[in-house]
């Protein structure tokens, strides 16, 4: 989903890039991961996409890394759109990679 009433993770990241930087990125998380440059290690900066996988599921997830080790993502099973510490996110998700959109 892409509306305020039912936004999902890739809909949120797509809207984020559109509204914050005026950039259009693909709608689906796997396509978003391929749209930028892979960033190795922990060299994350504001606006990087975190490519995530929920530990209890096989589904992919995506969030935006913010400053101060915070992650913006749409968490349908919790409160909708949330900003959480990276530490809290890592309690539920594994990081598959980091993508920098430029």
mmCIF file of N, CA and C in Angstrom:
data_model
loop_
_atom_site.group_PDB
_atom_site.id
_atom_site.type_symbol
_atom_site.label_atom_id
_atom_site.label_comp_id
_atom_site.label_asym_id
_atom_site.label_seq_id
_atom_site.Cartn_x
_atom_site.Cartn_y
_atom_site.Cartn_z
ATOM 1 N N UNK A 1 0.803 -1.183 0.000
ATOM 2 C CA UNK A 1 0.000 0.000 0.000
ATOM 3 C C UNK A 1 0.853 1.257 0.000
ATOM 4 N N UNK A 2 0.273 2.322 -0.461
ATOM 5 C CA UNK A 2 0.996 3.595 -0.502
ATOM 6 C C UNK A 2 0.231 4.732 0.149
ATOM 7 N N UNK A 3 -0.934 4.439 0.721
ATOM 8 C CA UNK A 3 -1.720 5.506 1.332
ATOM 9 C C UNK A 3 -1.453 5.568 2.832
ATOM 10 N N UNK A 4 -1.856 6.657 3.444
ATOM 11 C CA UNK A 4 -1.669 6.816 4.887
ATOM 12 C C UNK A 4 -2.404 5.736 5.671
ATOM 13 N N UNK A 5 -3.492 5.220 5.122
ATOM 14 C CA UNK A 5 -4.282 4.215 5.824
ATOM 15 C C UNK A 5 -3.702 2.809 5.720
ATOM 16 N N UNK A 6 -2.817 2.570 4.780
ATOM 17 C CA UNK A 6 -2.302 1.216 4.607
ATOM 18 C C UNK A 6 -0.968 1.174 3.902
ATOM 19 N N UNK A 7 -0.027 1.959 4.358
ATOM 20 C CA UNK A 7 1.276 1.996 3.687
ATOM 21 C C UNK A 7 2.113 0.797 4.107
ATOM 22 N N UNK A 8 2.833 0.216 3.162
ATOM 23 C CA UNK A 8 3.748 -0.870 3.490
ATOM 24 C C UNK A 8 5.181 -0.350 3.389
ATOM 25 N N UNK A 9 6.141 -1.219 3.669
ATOM 26 C CA UNK A 9 7.525 -0.766 3.788
ATOM 27 C C UNK A 9 8.064 -0.143 2.502
ATOM 28 N N UNK A 10 7.848 -0.775 1.363
ATOM 29 C CA UNK A 10 8.393 -0.228 0.120
ATOM 30 C C UNK A 10 7.590 0.979 -0.362
ATOM 31 N N UNK A 11 6.306 1.018 -0.035
ATOM 32 C CA UNK A 11 5.518 2.213 -0.330
ATOM 33 C C UNK A 11 6.023 3.406 0.462
ATOM 34 N N UNK A 12 6.385 3.167 1.721
ATOM 35 C CA UNK A 12 6.931 4.235 2.565
ATOM 36 C C UNK A 12 8.264 4.732 2.032
ATOM 37 N N UNK A 13 9.175 3.823 1.698
ATOM 38 C CA UNK A 13 10.481 4.264 1.215
ATOM 39 C C UNK A 13 10.352 4.990 -0.123
ATOM 40 N N UNK A 14 9.443 4.537 -0.974
ATOM 41 C CA UNK A 14 9.204 5.218 -2.246
ATOM 42 C C UNK A 14 8.690 6.640 -2.016
ATOM 43 N N UNK A 15 7.713 6.792 -1.119
ATOM 44 C CA UNK A 15 7.184 8.126 -0.788
ATOM 45 C C UNK A 15 8.240 8.992 -0.109
ATOM 46 N N UNK A 16 9.059 8.398 0.758
ATOM 47 C CA UNK A 16 10.122 9.128 1.449
ATOM 48 C C UNK A 16 11.051 9.784 0.437
ATOM 49 N N UNK A 17 11.554 8.997 -0.517
ATOM 50 C CA UNK A 17 12.481 9.545 -1.500
ATOM 51 C C UNK A 17 11.816 10.590 -2.386
ATOM 52 N N UNK A 18 10.561 10.368 -2.732
ATOM 53 C CA UNK A 18 9.830 11.325 -3.552
ATOM 54 C C UNK A 18 9.652 12.653 -2.824
ATOM 55 N N UNK A 19 9.264 12.597 -1.559
ATOM 56 C CA UNK A 19 8.969 13.820 -0.818
ATOM 57 C C UNK A 19 10.218 14.510 -0.278
ATOM 58 N N UNK A 20 11.219 13.746 0.132
ATOM 59 C CA UNK A 20 12.407 14.347 0.739
ATOM 60 C C UNK A 20 13.398 14.831 -0.310
ATOM 61 N N UNK A 21 13.592 14.043 -1.362
ATOM 62 C CA UNK A 21 14.621 14.412 -2.342
ATOM 63 C C UNK A 21 14.091 14.624 -3.753
ATOM 64 N N UNK A 22 12.796 14.387 -3.969
ATOM 65 C CA UNK A 22 12.228 14.548 -5.300
ATOM 66 C C UNK A 22 12.610 13.425 -6.257
ATOM 67 N N UNK A 23 13.190 12.358 -5.725
ATOM 68 C CA UNK A 23 13.627 11.235 -6.558
ATOM 69 C C UNK A 23 12.528 10.185 -6.662
ATOM 70 N N UNK A 24 12.445 9.546 -7.818
ATOM 71 C CA UNK A 24 11.537 8.431 -8.013
ATOM 72 C C UNK A 24 12.358 7.153 -7.959
ATOM 73 N N UNK A 25 11.974 6.262 -7.047
ATOM 74 C CA UNK A 25 12.628 4.954 -6.968
ATOM 75 C C UNK A 25 11.562 3.897 -7.204
ATOM 76 N N UNK A 26 11.982 2.676 -7.544
ATOM 77 C CA UNK A 26 11.000 1.621 -7.802
ATOM 78 C C UNK A 26 10.065 1.403 -6.613
ATOM 79 N N UNK A 27 8.934 0.808 -6.856
ATOM 80 C CA UNK A 27 7.904 0.611 -5.842
ATOM 81 C C UNK A 27 8.174 -0.587 -4.927
ATOM 82 N N UNK A 28 8.774 -1.650 -5.446
ATOM 83 C CA UNK A 28 8.963 -2.877 -4.669
ATOM 84 C C UNK A 28 10.359 -2.952 -4.053
ATOM 85 N N UNK A 29 10.434 -3.531 -2.847
ATOM 86 C CA UNK A 29 11.685 -3.540 -2.088
ATOM 87 C C UNK A 29 12.844 -4.178 -2.851
ATOM 88 N N UNK A 30 12.627 -5.306 -3.492
ATOM 89 C CA UNK A 30 13.734 -5.952 -4.196
ATOM 90 C C UNK A 30 14.238 -5.091 -5.349
ATOM 91 N N UNK A 31 13.347 -4.372 -6.006
ATOM 92 C CA UNK A 31 13.768 -3.456 -7.072
ATOM 93 C C UNK A 31 14.470 -2.225 -6.489
ATOM 94 N N UNK A 32 14.025 -1.773 -5.318
ATOM 95 C CA UNK A 32 14.672 -0.639 -4.664
ATOM 96 C C UNK A 32 16.109 -0.973 -4.306
ATOM 97 N N UNK A 33 16.340 -2.193 -3.833
ATOM 98 C CA UNK A 33 17.690 -2.590 -3.452
ATOM 99 C C UNK A 33 18.646 -2.546 -4.646
ATOM 100 N N UNK A 34 18.111 -2.844 -5.838
ATOM 101 C CA UNK A 34 18.927 -2.873 -7.055
ATOM 102 C C UNK A 34 19.096 -1.483 -7.673
ATOM 103 N N UNK A 35 18.331 -0.492 -7.186
ATOM 104 C CA UNK A 35 18.325 0.843 -7.803
ATOM 105 C C UNK A 35 19.509 1.705 -7.397
ATOM 106 N N UNK A 36 20.261 1.276 -6.415
ATOM 107 C CA UNK A 36 21.370 2.093 -5.943
ATOM 108 C C UNK A 36 22.648 1.284 -5.865
ATOM 109 N N UNK A 37 23.582 1.808 -5.081
ATOM 110 C CA UNK A 37 24.889 1.179 -4.915
ATOM 111 C C UNK A 37 24.914 0.451 -3.570
ATOM 112 N N UNK A 38 25.394 -0.771 -3.585
ATOM 113 C CA UNK A 38 25.525 -1.527 -2.347
ATOM 114 C C UNK A 38 26.608 -0.901 -1.480
ATOM 115 N N UNK A 39 26.307 -0.752 -0.188
ATOM 116 C CA UNK A 39 27.251 -0.164 0.756
ATOM 117 C C UNK A 39 27.679 -1.262 1.713
ATOM 118 N N UNK A 40 28.967 -1.517 1.780
ATOM 119 C CA UNK A 40 29.455 -2.586 2.640
ATOM 120 C C UNK A 40 29.644 -2.150 4.081
ATOM 121 N N UNK A 41 29.659 -3.134 4.960
ATOM 122 C CA UNK A 41 29.939 -2.895 6.370
ATOM 123 C C UNK A 41 28.921 -2.002 7.045
ATOM 124 N N UNK A 42 29.374 -1.269 8.023
ATOM 125 C CA UNK A 42 28.489 -0.409 8.815
ATOM 126 C C UNK A 42 28.625 1.053 8.403
ATOM 127 N N UNK A 43 29.038 1.302 7.164
ATOM 128 C CA UNK A 43 29.245 2.675 6.684
ATOM 129 C C UNK A 43 27.932 3.275 6.214
ATOM 130 N N UNK A 44 26.940 3.296 7.097
ATOM 131 C CA UNK A 44 25.617 3.790 6.738
ATOM 132 C C UNK A 44 25.519 5.284 6.975
ATOM 133 N N UNK A 45 24.806 5.956 6.070
ATOM 134 C CA UNK A 45 24.541 7.381 6.229
ATOM 135 C C UNK A 45 23.051 7.638 6.077
ATOM 136 N N UNK A 46 22.640 8.817 6.492
ATOM 137 C CA UNK A 46 21.231 9.211 6.417
ATOM 138 C C UNK A 46 20.693 8.984 5.013
ATOM 139 N N UNK A 47 19.569 8.286 4.919
ATOM 140 C CA UNK A 47 18.927 8.038 3.633
ATOM 141 C C UNK A 47 19.263 6.705 3.001
ATOM 142 N N UNK A 48 20.200 5.961 3.557
ATOM 143 C CA UNK A 48 20.491 4.632 3.014
ATOM 144 C C UNK A 48 19.310 3.700 3.265
ATOM 145 N N UNK A 49 19.080 2.801 2.325
ATOM 146 C CA UNK A 49 18.045 1.777 2.495
ATOM 147 C C UNK A 49 18.648 0.577 3.210
ATOM 148 N N UNK A 50 17.977 0.123 4.247
ATOM 149 C CA UNK A 50 18.382 -1.109 4.916
ATOM 150 C C UNK A 50 17.529 -2.240 4.362
ATOM 151 N N UNK A 51 18.191 -3.214 3.781
ATOM 152 C CA UNK A 51 17.520 -4.370 3.213
ATOM 153 C C UNK A 51 17.417 -5.423 4.316
ATOM 154 N N UNK A 52 16.210 -5.690 4.757
ATOM 155 C CA UNK A 52 15.989 -6.495 5.955
ATOM 156 C C UNK A 52 15.196 -7.760 5.666
ATOM 157 N N UNK A 53 15.345 -8.743 6.531
ATOM 158 C CA UNK A 53 14.510 -9.944 6.500
ATOM 159 C C UNK A 53 14.083 -10.238 7.930
ATOM 160 N N UNK A 54 12.770 -10.393 8.117
ATOM 161 C CA UNK A 54 12.233 -10.713 9.434
ATOM 162 C C UNK A 54 12.703 -12.100 9.835
ATOM 163 N N UNK A 55 13.167 -12.247 11.052
ATOM 164 C CA UNK A 55 13.726 -13.528 11.503
ATOM 165 C C UNK A 55 12.719 -14.662 11.514
ATOM 166 N N UNK A 56 11.447 -14.362 11.720
ATOM 167 C CA UNK A 56 10.432 -15.409 11.808
ATOM 168 C C UNK A 56 9.750 -15.705 10.482
ATOM 169 N N UNK A 57 10.132 -14.995 9.433
ATOM 170 C CA UNK A 57 9.455 -15.141 8.141
ATOM 171 C C UNK A 57 10.486 -15.138 7.025
ATOM 172 N N UNK A 58 10.021 -15.423 5.840
ATOM 173 C CA UNK A 58 10.916 -15.378 4.687
ATOM 174 C C UNK A 58 10.701 -14.118 3.861
ATOM 175 N N UNK A 59 9.846 -13.226 4.344
ATOM 176 C CA UNK A 59 9.558 -12.021 3.570
ATOM 177 C C UNK A 59 10.655 -10.983 3.753
ATOM 178 N N UNK A 60 10.853 -10.198 2.719
ATOM 179 C CA UNK A 60 11.827 -9.114 2.760
ATOM 180 C C UNK A 60 11.170 -7.856 3.299
ATOM 181 N N UNK A 61 11.997 -6.960 3.796
ATOM 182 C CA UNK A 61 11.528 -5.721 4.398
ATOM 183 C C UNK A 61 12.562 -4.652 4.066
ATOM 184 N N UNK A 62 12.137 -3.404 4.061
ATOM 185 C CA UNK A 62 13.066 -2.314 3.770
ATOM 186 C C UNK A 62 12.744 -1.138 4.687
ATOM 187 N N UNK A 63 13.785 -0.434 5.092
ATOM 188 C CA UNK A 63 13.634 0.757 5.918
ATOM 189 C C UNK A 63 14.676 1.785 5.527
ATOM 190 N N UNK A 64 14.513 2.998 6.018
ATOM 191 C CA UNK A 64 15.450 4.082 5.731
ATOM 192 C C UNK A 64 16.279 4.349 6.977
ATOM 193 N N UNK A 65 17.596 4.314 6.817
ATOM 194 C CA UNK A 65 18.491 4.624 7.920
ATOM 195 C C UNK A 65 18.505 6.138 8.105
ATOM 196 N N UNK A 66 18.255 6.561 9.334
ATOM 197 C CA UNK A 66 18.283 7.980 9.675
ATOM 198 C C UNK A 66 19.498 8.256 10.554
ATOM 199 N N UNK A 67 19.762 9.507 10.805
ATOM 200 C CA UNK A 67 20.886 9.847 11.672
ATOM 201 C C UNK A 67 20.636 9.314 13.073
ATOM 202 N N UNK A 68 21.668 9.260 13.861
ATOM 203 C CA UNK A 68 21.592 8.806 15.255
ATOM 204 C C UNK A 68 21.128 7.362 15.383
ATOM 205 N N UNK A 69 21.505 6.522 14.391
ATOM 206 C CA UNK A 69 21.208 5.093 14.466
ATOM 207 C C UNK A 69 19.713 4.791 14.575
ATOM 208 N N UNK A 70 18.893 5.577 13.896
ATOM 209 C CA UNK A 70 17.445 5.373 13.876
ATOM 210 C C UNK A 70 17.034 4.828 12.508
ATOM 211 N N UNK A 71 15.935 4.069 12.481
ATOM 212 C CA UNK A 71 15.425 3.482 11.240
ATOM 213 C C UNK A 71 13.949 3.848 11.104
ATOM 214 N N UNK A 72 13.591 4.384 9.935
ATOM 215 C CA UNK A 72 12.208 4.678 9.585
ATOM 216 C C UNK A 72 11.695 3.504 8.764
ATOM 217 N N UNK A 73 10.573 2.904 9.201
ATOM 218 C CA UNK A 73 10.005 1.814 8.409
ATOM 219 C C UNK A 73 8.528 1.662 8.734
ATOM 220 N N UNK A 74 7.832 0.961 7.855
ATOM 221 C CA UNK A 74 6.412 0.685 8.046
ATOM 222 C C UNK A 74 6.294 -0.708 8.643
ATOM 223 N N UNK A 75 5.802 -0.756 9.844
ATOM 224 C CA UNK A 75 5.710 -2.003 10.585
ATOM 225 C C UNK A 75 4.238 -2.363 10.743
ATOM 226 N N UNK A 76 3.696 -3.140 9.820
ATOM 227 C CA UNK A 76 2.272 -3.453 9.815
ATOM 228 C C UNK A 76 1.827 -4.211 11.057
ATOM 229 N N UNK A 77 2.711 -5.000 11.634
ATOM 230 C CA UNK A 77 2.325 -5.777 12.807
ATOM 231 C C UNK A 77 2.405 -4.972 14.101
ATOM 232 N N UNK A 78 2.941 -3.755 14.034
ATOM 233 C CA UNK A 78 3.088 -2.944 15.241
ATOM 234 C C UNK A 78 2.236 -1.696 15.129
ATOM 235 N N UNK A 79 2.850 -0.557 14.904
ATOM 236 C CA UNK A 79 2.136 0.718 14.964
ATOM 237 C C UNK A 79 2.043 1.434 13.626
ATOM 238 N N UNK A 80 2.250 0.757 12.537
ATOM 239 C CA UNK A 80 2.275 1.437 11.245
ATOM 240 C C UNK A 80 3.662 2.005 10.987
ATOM 241 N N UNK A 81 3.747 3.262 10.610
ATOM 242 C CA UNK A 81 5.034 3.906 10.343
ATOM 243 C C UNK A 81 5.685 4.252 11.675
ATOM 244 N N UNK A 82 6.924 3.781 11.848
ATOM 245 C CA UNK A 82 7.630 3.995 13.104
ATOM 246 C C UNK A 82 9.067 4.425 12.844
ATOM 247 N N UNK A 83 9.639 5.103 13.829
ATOM 248 C CA UNK A 83 11.072 5.359 13.879
ATOM 249 C C UNK A 83 11.570 4.610 15.109
ATOM 250 N N UNK A 84 12.478 3.675 14.878
ATOM 251 C CA UNK A 84 13.011 2.847 15.957
ATOM 252 C C UNK A 84 14.531 2.919 15.941
ATOM 253 N N UNK A 85 15.119 2.600 17.068
ATOM 254 C CA UNK A 85 16.575 2.511 17.099
ATOM 255 C C UNK A 85 17.007 1.317 16.253
ATOM 256 N N UNK A 86 18.178 1.415 15.670
ATOM 257 C CA UNK A 86 18.722 0.303 14.890
ATOM 258 C C UNK A 86 18.825 -0.936 15.775
ATOM 259 N N UNK A 87 19.185 -0.752 17.026
ATOM 260 C CA UNK A 87 19.295 -1.864 17.960
ATOM 261 C C UNK A 87 17.959 -2.597 18.107
ATOM 262 N N UNK A 88 16.850 -1.863 18.225
ATOM 263 C CA UNK A 88 15.535 -2.494 18.337
ATOM 264 C C UNK A 88 15.152 -3.218 17.054
ATOM 265 N N UNK A 89 15.462 -2.624 15.919
ATOM 266 C CA UNK A 89 15.164 -3.264 14.635
ATOM 267 C C UNK A 89 15.920 -4.584 14.519
ATOM 268 N N UNK A 90 17.173 -4.593 14.955
ATOM 269 C CA UNK A 90 17.998 -5.805 14.837
ATOM 270 C C UNK A 90 17.553 -6.931 15.769
ATOM 271 N N UNK A 91 16.672 -6.636 16.699
ATOM 272 C CA UNK A 91 16.122 -7.698 17.549
ATOM 273 C C UNK A 91 15.103 -8.542 16.777
ATOM 274 N N UNK A 92 14.542 -7.981 15.691
ATOM 275 C CA UNK A 92 13.531 -8.694 14.909
ATOM 276 C C UNK A 92 13.952 -9.007 13.480
ATOM 277 N N UNK A 93 14.922 -8.263 12.961
ATOM 278 C CA UNK A 93 15.309 -8.389 11.560
ATOM 279 C C UNK A 93 16.803 -8.639 11.418
ATOM 280 N N UNK A 94 17.162 -9.326 10.347
ATOM 281 C CA UNK A 94 18.558 -9.455 9.928
ATOM 282 C C UNK A 94 18.783 -8.468 8.785
ATOM 283 N N UNK A 95 19.928 -7.825 8.761
ATOM 284 C CA UNK A 95 20.268 -6.931 7.655
ATOM 285 C C UNK A 95 20.888 -7.755 6.537
ATOM 286 N N UNK A 96 20.244 -7.718 5.368
ATOM 287 C CA UNK A 96 20.751 -8.432 4.200
ATOM 288 C C UNK A 96 21.765 -7.592 3.442
ATOM 289 N N UNK A 97 21.645 -6.281 3.588
ATOM 290 C CA UNK A 97 22.551 -5.355 2.898
ATOM 291 C C UNK A 97 22.071 -3.927 3.060
ATOM 292 N N UNK A 98 22.874 -3.015 2.576
ATOM 293 C CA UNK A 98 22.563 -1.592 2.624
ATOM 294 C C UNK A 98 22.739 -1.026 1.225
ATOM 295 N N UNK A 99 21.767 -0.229 0.791
ATOM 296 C CA UNK A 99 21.799 0.363 -0.543
ATOM 297 C C UNK A 99 21.773 1.866 -0.432
ATOM 298 N N UNK A 100 22.656 2.516 -1.159
ATOM 299 C CA UNK A 100 22.687 3.981 -1.198
ATOM 300 C C UNK A 100 22.109 4.446 -2.542
ATOM 301 N N UNK A 101 21.059 5.229 -2.461
ATOM 302 C CA UNK A 101 20.439 5.809 -3.658
ATOM 303 C C UNK A 101 21.051 7.185 -3.857
ATOM 304 N N UNK A 102 21.541 7.432 -5.064
ATOM 305 C CA UNK A 102 22.129 8.769 -5.311
ATOM 306 C C UNK A 102 21.629 9.348 -6.603
#
